[in-house]
PDB file of N, CA, C and O in Angstrom:
ATOM      1  N   MET A  17     190.869  64.617 138.254  1.00  0.00           N
ATOM      2  CA  MET A  17     189.508  64.873 138.688  1.00  0.00           C
ATOM      3  C   MET A  17     189.304  64.270 140.070  1.00  0.00           C
ATOM      4  O   MET A  17     189.949  63.304 140.429  1.00  0.00           O
ATOM      5  N   LYS A  18     188.396  64.909 140.805  1.00  0.00           N
ATOM      6  CA  LYS A  18     188.174  64.450 142.168  1.00  0.00           C
ATOM      7  C   LYS A  18     186.678  64.360 142.448  1.00  0.00           C
ATOM      8  O   LYS A  18     185.861  64.768 141.621  1.00  0.00           O
ATOM      9  N   MET A  19     186.366  63.833 143.612  1.00  0.00           N
ATOM     10  CA  MET A  19     184.964  63.662 144.017  1.00  0.00           C
ATOM     11  C   MET A  19     184.195  64.975 143.869  1.00  0.00           C
ATOM     12  O   MET A  19     184.719  66.037 144.197  1.00  0.00           O
ATOM     13  N   PHE A  20     182.987  64.859 143.368  1.00  0.00           N
ATOM     14  CA  PHE A  20     182.021  65.940 143.221  1.00  0.00           C
ATOM     15  C   PHE A  20     182.338  66.936 142.112  1.00  0.00           C
ATOM     16  O   PHE A  20     181.635  67.921 141.970  1.00  0.00           O
ATOM     17  N   ASP A  21     183.389  66.689 141.315  1.00  0.00           N
ATOM     18  CA  ASP A  21     183.608  67.521 140.134  1.00  0.00           C
ATOM     19  C   ASP A  21     182.457  67.306 139.166  1.00  0.00           C
ATOM     20  O   ASP A  21     181.974  66.173 138.984  1.00  0.00           O
ATOM     21  N   VAL A  22     182.021  68.386 138.530  1.00  0.00           N
ATOM     22  CA  VAL A  22     180.993  68.307 137.497  1.00  0.00           C
ATOM     23  C   VAL A  22     181.721  68.174 136.169  1.00  0.00           C
ATOM     24  O   VAL A  22     182.635  68.954 135.869  1.00  0.00           O
ATOM     25  N   VAL A  23     181.331  67.166 135.393  1.00  0.00           N
ATOM     26  CA  VAL A  23     182.038  66.829 134.159  1.00  0.00           C
ATOM     27  C   VAL A  23     181.059  66.626 133.007  1.00  0.00           C
ATOM     28  O   VAL A  23     179.863  66.439 133.218  1.00  0.00           O
ATOM     29  N   ALA A  24     181.599  66.665 131.797  1.00  0.00           N
ATOM     30  CA  ALA A  24     180.826  66.339 130.601  1.00  0.00           C
ATOM     31  C   ALA A  24     181.572  65.262 129.825  1.00  0.00           C
ATOM     32  O   ALA A  24     182.811  65.278 129.769  1.00  0.00           O
ATOM     33  N   SER A  25     180.838  64.335 129.236  1.00  0.00           N
ATOM     34  CA  SER A  25     181.454  63.262 128.465  1.00  0.00           C
ATOM     35  C   SER A  25     181.922  63.795 127.115  1.00  0.00           C
ATOM     36  O   SER A  25     181.267  64.628 126.494  1.00  0.00           O
ATOM     37  N   LEU A  26     183.072  63.305 126.670  1.00  0.00           N
ATOM     38  CA  LEU A  26     183.641  63.725 125.392  1.00  0.00           C
ATOM     39  C   LEU A  26     183.339  62.748 124.265  1.00  0.00           C
ATOM     40  O   LEU A  26     183.720  62.994 123.122  1.00  0.00           O
ATOM     41  N   GLN A  27     182.667  61.653 124.580  1.00  0.00           N
ATOM     42  CA  GLN A  27     182.281  60.676 123.553  1.00  0.00           C
ATOM     43  C   GLN A  27     181.060  59.916 124.038  1.00  0.00           C
ATOM     44  O   GLN A  27     180.658  60.032 125.189  1.00  0.00           O
ATOM     45  N   ASP A  28     180.472  59.147 123.135  1.00  0.00           N
ATOM     46  CA  ASP A  28     179.327  58.310 123.487  1.00  0.00           C
ATOM     47  C   ASP A  28     179.806  57.062 124.232  1.00  0.00           C
ATOM     48  O   ASP A  28     180.855  56.510 123.920  1.00  0.00           O
ATOM     49  N   PHE A  29     178.998  56.647 125.203  1.00  0.00           N
ATOM     50  CA  PHE A  29     179.182  55.385 125.915  1.00  0.00           C
ATOM     51  C   PHE A  29     177.832  54.676 125.889  1.00  0.00           C
ATOM     52  O   PHE A  29     177.081  54.689 126.866  1.00  0.00           O
ATOM     53  N   PRO A  30     177.471  54.085 124.740  1.00  0.00           N
ATOM     54  CA  PRO A  30     176.120  53.530 124.572  1.00  0.00           C
ATOM     55  C   PRO A  30     175.765  52.428 125.568  1.00  0.00           C
ATOM     56  O   PRO A  30     174.610  52.324 125.979  1.00  0.00           O
ATOM     57  N   GLN A  31     176.748  51.635 125.995  1.00  0.00           N
ATOM     58  CA  GLN A  31     176.463  50.562 126.949  1.00  0.00           C
ATOM     59  C   GLN A  31     175.966  51.133 128.274  1.00  0.00           C
ATOM     60  O   GLN A  31     175.219  50.487 129.001  1.00  0.00           O
ATOM     61  N   GLN A  32     176.408  52.348 128.615  1.00  0.00           N
ATOM     62  CA  GLN A  32     176.021  52.977 129.875  1.00  0.00           C
ATOM     63  C   GLN A  32     174.911  54.016 129.688  1.00  0.00           C
ATOM     64  O   GLN A  32     174.589  54.738 130.615  1.00  0.00           O
ATOM     65  N   GLN A  33     174.382  54.138 128.475  1.00  0.00           N
ATOM     66  CA  GLN A  33     173.314  55.098 128.157  1.00  0.00           C
ATOM     67  C   GLN A  33     173.777  56.541 128.330  1.00  0.00           C
ATOM     68  O   GLN A  33     173.033  57.407 128.776  1.00  0.00           O
ATOM     69  N   VAL A  34     175.034  56.794 127.968  1.00  0.00           N
ATOM     70  CA  VAL A  34     175.612  58.132 128.055  1.00  0.00           C
ATOM     71  C   VAL A  34     176.055  58.542 126.659  1.00  0.00           C
ATOM     72  O   VAL A  34     176.704  57.764 125.960  1.00  0.00           O
ATOM     73  N   VAL A  35     175.696  59.759 126.246  1.00  0.00           N
ATOM     74  CA  VAL A  35     176.122  60.275 124.951  1.00  0.00           C
ATOM     75  C   VAL A  35     177.030  61.480 125.149  1.00  0.00           C
ATOM     76  O   VAL A  35     177.034  62.117 126.210  1.00  0.00           O
ATOM     77  N   LYS A  36     177.788  61.789 124.119  1.00  0.00           N
ATOM     78  CA  LYS A  36     178.718  62.916 124.138  1.00  0.00           C
ATOM     79  C   LYS A  36     177.996  64.181 124.595  1.00  0.00           C
ATOM     80  O   LYS A  36     176.906  64.492 124.120  1.00  0.00           O
ATOM     81  N   GLY A  37     178.605  64.880 125.551  1.00  0.00           N
ATOM     82  CA  GLY A  37     178.057  66.136 126.035  1.00  0.00           C
ATOM     83  C   GLY A  37     177.195  66.033 127.271  1.00  0.00           C
ATOM     84  O   GLY A  37     176.863  67.056 127.879  1.00  0.00           O
ATOM     85  N   GLN A  38     176.830  64.823 127.663  1.00  0.00           N
ATOM     86  CA  GLN A  38     176.009  64.703 128.870  1.00  0.00           C
ATOM     87  C   GLN A  38     176.826  65.067 130.096  1.00  0.00           C
ATOM     88  O   GLN A  38     178.024  64.800 130.180  1.00  0.00           O
ATOM     89  N   VAL A  39     176.148  65.700 131.055  1.00  0.00           N
ATOM     90  CA  VAL A  39     176.794  66.220 132.257  1.00  0.00           C
ATOM     91  C   VAL A  39     176.524  65.282 133.433  1.00  0.00           C
ATOM     92  O   VAL A  39     175.406  64.805 133.606  1.00  0.00           O
ATOM     93  N   GLY A  40     177.573  65.040 134.212  1.00  0.00           N
ATOM     94  CA  GLY A  40     177.448  64.193 135.391  1.00  0.00           C
ATOM     95  C   GLY A  40     178.344  64.679 136.503  1.00  0.00           C
ATOM     96  O   GLY A  40     179.049  65.678 136.364  1.00  0.00           O
ATOM     97  N   THR A  41     178.336  63.942 137.606  1.00  0.00           N
ATOM     98  CA  THR A  41     179.135  64.277 138.782  1.00  0.00           C
ATOM     99  C   THR A  41     180.015  63.091 139.149  1.00  0.00           C
ATOM    100  O   THR A  41     179.526  61.950 139.211  1.00  0.00           O
ATOM    101  N   VAL A  42     181.291  63.355 139.382  1.00  0.00           N
ATOM    102  CA  VAL A  42     182.207  62.305 139.826  1.00  0.00           C
ATOM    103  C   VAL A  42     181.805  61.899 141.240  1.00  0.00           C
ATOM    104  O   VAL A  42     181.712  62.740 142.136  1.00  0.00           O
ATOM    105  N   VAL A  43     181.530  60.608 141.430  1.00  0.00           N
ATOM    106  CA  VAL A  43     181.133  60.122 142.752  1.00  0.00           C
ATOM    107  C   VAL A  43     182.179  59.209 143.386  1.00  0.00           C
ATOM    108  O   VAL A  43     182.078  58.893 144.575  1.00  0.00           O
ATOM    109  N   GLU A  44     183.195  58.797 142.604  1.00  0.00           N
ATOM    110  CA  GLU A  44     184.263  57.975 143.179  1.00  0.00           C
ATOM    111  C   GLU A  44     185.460  57.992 142.244  1.00  0.00           C
ATOM    112  O   GLU A  44     185.313  57.929 141.025  1.00  0.00           O
ATOM    113  N   GLU A  45     186.648  58.075 142.840  1.00  0.00           N
ATOM    114  CA  GLU A  45     187.886  57.947 142.091  1.00  0.00           C
ATOM    115  C   GLU A  45     188.288  56.478 142.150  1.00  0.00           C
ATOM    116  O   GLU A  45     188.550  55.957 143.233  1.00  0.00           O
ATOM    117  N   LEU A  46     188.322  55.793 141.001  1.00  0.00           N
ATOM    118  CA  LEU A  46     188.571  54.355 140.989  1.00  0.00           C
ATOM    119  C   LEU A  46     190.052  54.015 140.917  1.00  0.00           C
ATOM    120  O   LEU A  46     190.511  53.084 141.571  1.00  0.00           O
ATOM    121  N   ASP A  47     190.794  54.719 140.077  1.00  0.00           N
ATOM    122  CA  ASP A  47     192.238  54.539 139.958  1.00  0.00           C
ATOM    123  C   ASP A  47     192.803  55.796 139.309  1.00  0.00           C
ATOM    124  O   ASP A  47     192.099  56.799 139.212  1.00  0.00           O
ATOM    125  N   ASN A  48     194.038  55.737 138.856  1.00  0.00           N
ATOM    126  CA  ASN A  48     194.665  56.926 138.259  1.00  0.00           C
ATOM    127  C   ASN A  48     194.052  57.330 136.933  1.00  0.00           C
ATOM    128  O   ASN A  48     194.285  58.454 136.473  1.00  0.00           O
ATOM    129  N   ASP A  49     193.284  56.450 136.302  1.00  0.00           N
ATOM    130  CA  ASP A  49     192.763  56.721 134.966  1.00  0.00           C
ATOM    131  C   ASP A  49     191.245  56.713 134.855  1.00  0.00           C
ATOM    132  O   ASP A  49     190.715  57.116 133.811  1.00  0.00           O
ATOM    133  N   HIS A  50     190.522  56.240 135.866  1.00  0.00           N
ATOM    134  CA  HIS A  50     189.068  56.070 135.777  1.00  0.00           C
ATOM    135  C   HIS A  50     188.340  56.638 136.991  1.00  0.00           C
ATOM    136  O   HIS A  50     188.860  56.562 138.104  1.00  0.00           O
ATOM    137  N   VAL A  51     187.158  57.172 136.725  1.00  0.00           N
ATOM    138  CA  VAL A  51     186.283  57.647 137.801  1.00  0.00           C
ATOM    139  C   VAL A  51     184.883  57.088 137.573  1.00  0.00           C
ATOM    140  O   VAL A  51     184.514  56.715 136.450  1.00  0.00           O
ATOM    141  N   LEU A  52     184.118  57.034 138.638  1.00  0.00           N
ATOM    142  CA  LEU A  52     182.719  56.640 138.566  1.00  0.00           C
ATOM    143  C   LEU A  52     181.904  57.929 138.501  1.00  0.00           C
ATOM    144  O   LEU A  52     182.066  58.814 139.347  1.00  0.00           O
ATOM    145  N   VAL A  53     181.068  58.047 137.475  1.00  0.00           N
ATOM    146  CA  VAL A  53     180.297  59.264 137.252  1.00  0.00           C
ATOM    147  C   VAL A  53     178.814  58.939 137.314  1.00  0.00           C
ATOM    148  O   VAL A  53     178.360  57.961 136.708  1.00  0.00           O
ATOM    149  N   GLU A  54     178.074  59.760 138.060  1.00  0.00           N
ATOM    150  CA  GLU A  54     176.614  59.632 138.100  1.00  0.00           C
ATOM    151  C   GLU A  54     176.015  60.675 137.167  1.00  0.00           C
ATOM    152  O   GLU A  54     176.331  61.857 137.262  1.00  0.00           O
ATOM    153  N   PHE A  55     175.161  60.213 136.279  1.00  0.00           N
ATOM    154  CA  PHE A  55     174.443  61.084 135.354  1.00  0.00           C
ATOM    155  C   PHE A  55     172.986  61.113 135.804  1.00  0.00           C
ATOM    156  O   PHE A  55     172.381  60.061 136.013  1.00  0.00           O
ATOM    157  N   ALA A  56     172.447  62.315 135.973  1.00  0.00           N
ATOM    158  CA  ALA A  56     171.080  62.465 136.473  1.00  0.00           C
ATOM    159  C   ALA A  56     170.309  63.445 135.603  1.00  0.00           C
ATOM    160  O   ALA A  56     170.899  64.320 134.950  1.00  0.00           O
ATOM    161  N   ASP A  57     168.974  63.321 135.622  1.00  0.00           N
ATOM    162  CA  ASP A  57     168.141  64.254 134.852  1.00  0.00           C
ATOM    163  C   ASP A  57     167.963  65.557 135.633  1.00  0.00           C
ATOM    164  O   ASP A  57     168.515  65.727 136.726  1.00  0.00           O
ATOM    165  N   VAL A  58     167.200  66.507 135.082  1.00  0.00           N
ATOM    166  CA  VAL A  58     167.029  67.815 135.710  1.00  0.00           C
ATOM    167  C   VAL A  58     166.326  67.739 137.062  1.00  0.00           C
ATOM    168  O   VAL A  58     166.394  68.677 137.850  1.00  0.00           O
ATOM    169  N   ASN A  59     165.661  66.627 137.343  1.00  0.00           N
ATOM    170  CA  ASN A  59     165.000  66.435 138.637  1.00  0.00           C
ATOM    171  C   ASN A  59     165.898  65.735 139.652  1.00  0.00           C
ATOM    172  O   ASN A  59     165.477  65.449 140.766  1.00  0.00           O
ATOM    173  N   GLY A  60     167.127  65.426 139.242  1.00  0.00           N
ATOM    174  CA  GLY A  60     168.064  64.770 140.141  1.00  0.00           C
ATOM    175  C   GLY A  60     167.949  63.270 140.194  1.00  0.00           C
ATOM    176  O   GLY A  60     168.573  62.625 141.034  1.00  0.00           O
ATOM    177  N   VAL A  61     167.161  62.682 139.295  1.00  0.00           N
ATOM    178  CA  VAL A  61     166.998  61.227 139.261  1.00  0.00           C
ATOM    179  C   VAL A  61     168.106  60.621 138.394  1.00  0.00           C
ATOM    180  O   VAL A  61     168.214  60.938 137.197  1.00  0.00           O
ATOM    181  N   ALA A  62     168.929  59.782 139.007  1.00  0.00           N
ATOM    182  CA  ALA A  62     170.038  59.160 138.278  1.00  0.00           C
ATOM    183  C   ALA A  62     169.511  58.194 137.225  1.00  0.00           C
ATOM    184  O   ALA A  62     168.630  57.393 137.494  1.00  0.00           O
ATOM    185  N   TYR A  63     170.069  58.298 136.018  1.00  0.00           N
ATOM    186  CA  TYR A  63     169.705  57.365 134.955  1.00  0.00           C
ATOM    187  C   TYR A  63     170.900  56.527 134.509  1.00  0.00           C
ATOM    188  O   TYR A  63     170.737  55.558 133.770  1.00  0.00           O
ATOM    189  N   ALA A  64     172.104  56.897 134.964  1.00  0.00           N
ATOM    190  CA  ALA A  64     173.289  56.112 134.633  1.00  0.00           C
ATOM    191  C   ALA A  64     174.370  56.373 135.668  1.00  0.00           C
ATOM    192  O   ALA A  64     174.545  57.509 136.122  1.00  0.00           O
ATOM    193  N   ILE A  65     175.062  55.320 136.048  1.00  0.00           N
ATOM    194  CA  ILE A  65     176.270  55.419 136.860  1.00  0.00           C
ATOM    195  C   ILE A  65     177.311  54.606 136.100  1.00  0.00           C
ATOM    196  O   ILE A  65     177.147  53.404 135.907  1.00  0.00           O
ATOM    197  N   ALA A  66     178.354  55.303 135.626  1.00  0.00           N
ATOM    198  CA  ALA A  66     179.273  54.666 134.685  1.00  0.00           C
ATOM    199  C   ALA A  66     180.724  54.898 135.070  1.00  0.00           C
ATOM    200  O   ALA A  66     181.085  55.968 135.551  1.00  0.00           O
ATOM    201  N   THR A  67     181.546  53.876 134.811  1.00  0.00           N
ATOM    202  CA  THR A  67     182.991  54.012 134.923  1.00  0.00           C
ATOM    203  C   THR A  67     183.472  54.636 133.620  1.00  0.00           C
ATOM    204  O   THR A  67     183.238  54.092 132.543  1.00  0.00           O
ATOM    205  N   ILE A  68     184.126  55.793 133.736  1.00  0.00           N
ATOM    206  CA  ILE A  68     184.548  56.538 132.548  1.00  0.00           C
ATOM    207  C   ILE A  68     186.042  56.852 132.678  1.00  0.00           C
ATOM    208  O   ILE A  68     186.493  57.301 133.734  1.00  0.00           O
ATOM    209  N   PRO A  69     186.805  56.662 131.583  1.00  0.00           N
ATOM    210  CA  PRO A  69     188.212  57.086 131.613  1.00  0.00           C
ATOM    211  C   PRO A  69     188.285  58.611 131.751  1.00  0.00           C
ATOM    212  O   PRO A  69     187.524  59.337 131.100  1.00  0.00           O
ATOM    213  N   MET A  70     189.192  59.090 132.590  1.00  0.00           N
ATOM    214  CA  MET A  70     189.293  60.531 132.825  1.00  0.00           C
ATOM    215  C   MET A  70     189.620  61.315 131.561  1.00  0.00           C
ATOM    216  O   MET A  70     189.202  62.464 131.423  1.00  0.00           O
ATOM    217  N   ASP A  71     190.344  60.681 130.617  1.00  0.00           N
ATOM    218  CA  ASP A  71     190.677  61.407 129.390  1.00  0.00           C
ATOM    219  C   ASP A  71     189.477  61.546 128.457  1.00  0.00           C
ATOM    220  O   ASP A  71     189.575  62.200 127.409  1.00  0.00           O
ATOM    221  N   GLN A  72     188.338  60.965 128.808  1.00  0.00           N
ATOM    222  CA  GLN A  72     187.108  61.102 128.031  1.00  0.00           C
ATOM    223  C   GLN A  72     186.094  62.008 128.729  1.00  0.00           C
ATOM    224  O   GLN A  72     184.911  61.998 128.392  1.00  0.00           O
ATOM    225  N   LEU A  73     186.575  62.803 129.694  1.00  0.00           N
ATOM    226  CA  LEU A  73     185.717  63.736 130.429  1.00  0.00           C
ATOM    227  C   LEU A  73     186.322  65.131 130.406  1.00  0.00           C
ATOM    228  O   LEU A  73     187.546  65.288 130.397  1.00  0.00           O
ATOM    229  N   MET A  74     185.461  66.124 130.418  1.00  0.00           N
ATOM    230  CA  MET A  74     185.877  67.508 130.550  1.00  0.00           C
ATOM    231  C   MET A  74     185.328  68.037 131.868  1.00  0.00           C
ATOM    232  O   MET A  74     184.125  67.927 132.120  1.00  0.00           O
ATOM    233  N   LYS A  75     186.201  68.593 132.710  1.00  0.00           N
ATOM    234  CA  LYS A  75     185.757  69.193 133.959  1.00  0.00           C
ATOM    235  C   LYS A  75     185.103  70.526 133.629  1.00  0.00           C
ATOM    236  O   LYS A  75     185.673  71.353 132.909  1.00  0.00           O
ATOM    237  N   LEU A  76     183.909  70.760 134.147  1.00  0.00           N
ATOM    238  CA  LEU A  76     183.199  72.006 133.905  1.00  0.00           C
ATOM    239  C   LEU A  76     183.494  72.990 135.039  1.00  0.00           C
ATOM    240  O   LEU A  76     183.650  72.596 136.187  1.00  0.00           O
ATOM    241  N   LYS A  77     183.544  74.270 134.681  1.00  0.00           N
ATOM    242  CA  LYS A  77     183.895  75.305 135.659  1.00  0.00           C
ATOM    243  C   LYS A  77     182.763  76.305 135.759  1.00  0.00           C
ATOM    244  O   LYS A  77     182.139  76.670 134.760  1.00  0.00           O
ATOM    245  N   HIS A  78     182.518  76.777 136.968  1.00  0.00           N
ATOM    246  CA  HIS A  78     181.447  77.731 137.214  1.00  0.00           C
ATOM    247  C   HIS A  78     181.974  79.077 137.697  1.00  0.00           C
ATOM    248  O   HIS A  78     181.219  79.916 138.135  1.00  0.00           O
ATOM    249  N   ALA A  79     183.298  79.259 137.655  1.00  0.00           N
ATOM    250  CA  ALA A  79     183.890  80.509 138.129  1.00  0.00           C
ATOM    251  C   ALA A  79     184.941  80.964 137.116  1.00  0.00           C
ATOM    252  O   ALA A  79     185.456  80.156 136.335  1.00  0.00           O
ATOM    253  N   PRO A  80     185.258  82.243 137.103  1.00  0.00           N
ATOM    254  CA  PRO A  80     186.286  82.733 136.180  1.00  0.00           C
ATOM    255  C   PRO A  80     187.637  82.081 136.447  1.00  0.00           C
ATOM    256  O   PRO A  80     187.941  81.724 137.589  1.00  0.00           O
ATOM    257  N   ALA A  81     188.418  81.948 135.407  1.00  0.00           N
ATOM    258  CA  ALA A  81     189.755  81.332 135.537  1.00  0.00           C
ATOM    259  C   ALA A  81     190.730  82.281 136.181  1.00  0.00           C
ATOM    260  O   ALA A  81     190.591  83.444 136.186  1.00  0.00           O
TER     261      ALA A  81
END
């Protein structure tokens, strides 16, 4: 995953106020296994910025494969 990828969480992260299925944007690549993801509401107001393991995220696609 890379900067600005749109992702969805594959599990709950209660400490970060993120639940399975919430959609966010990768804002920083931290290492080979973790990224920083910003989760925002429909108005664009961020409610969580969390370090998430990449294997717990699904990259979302907006174009045909």
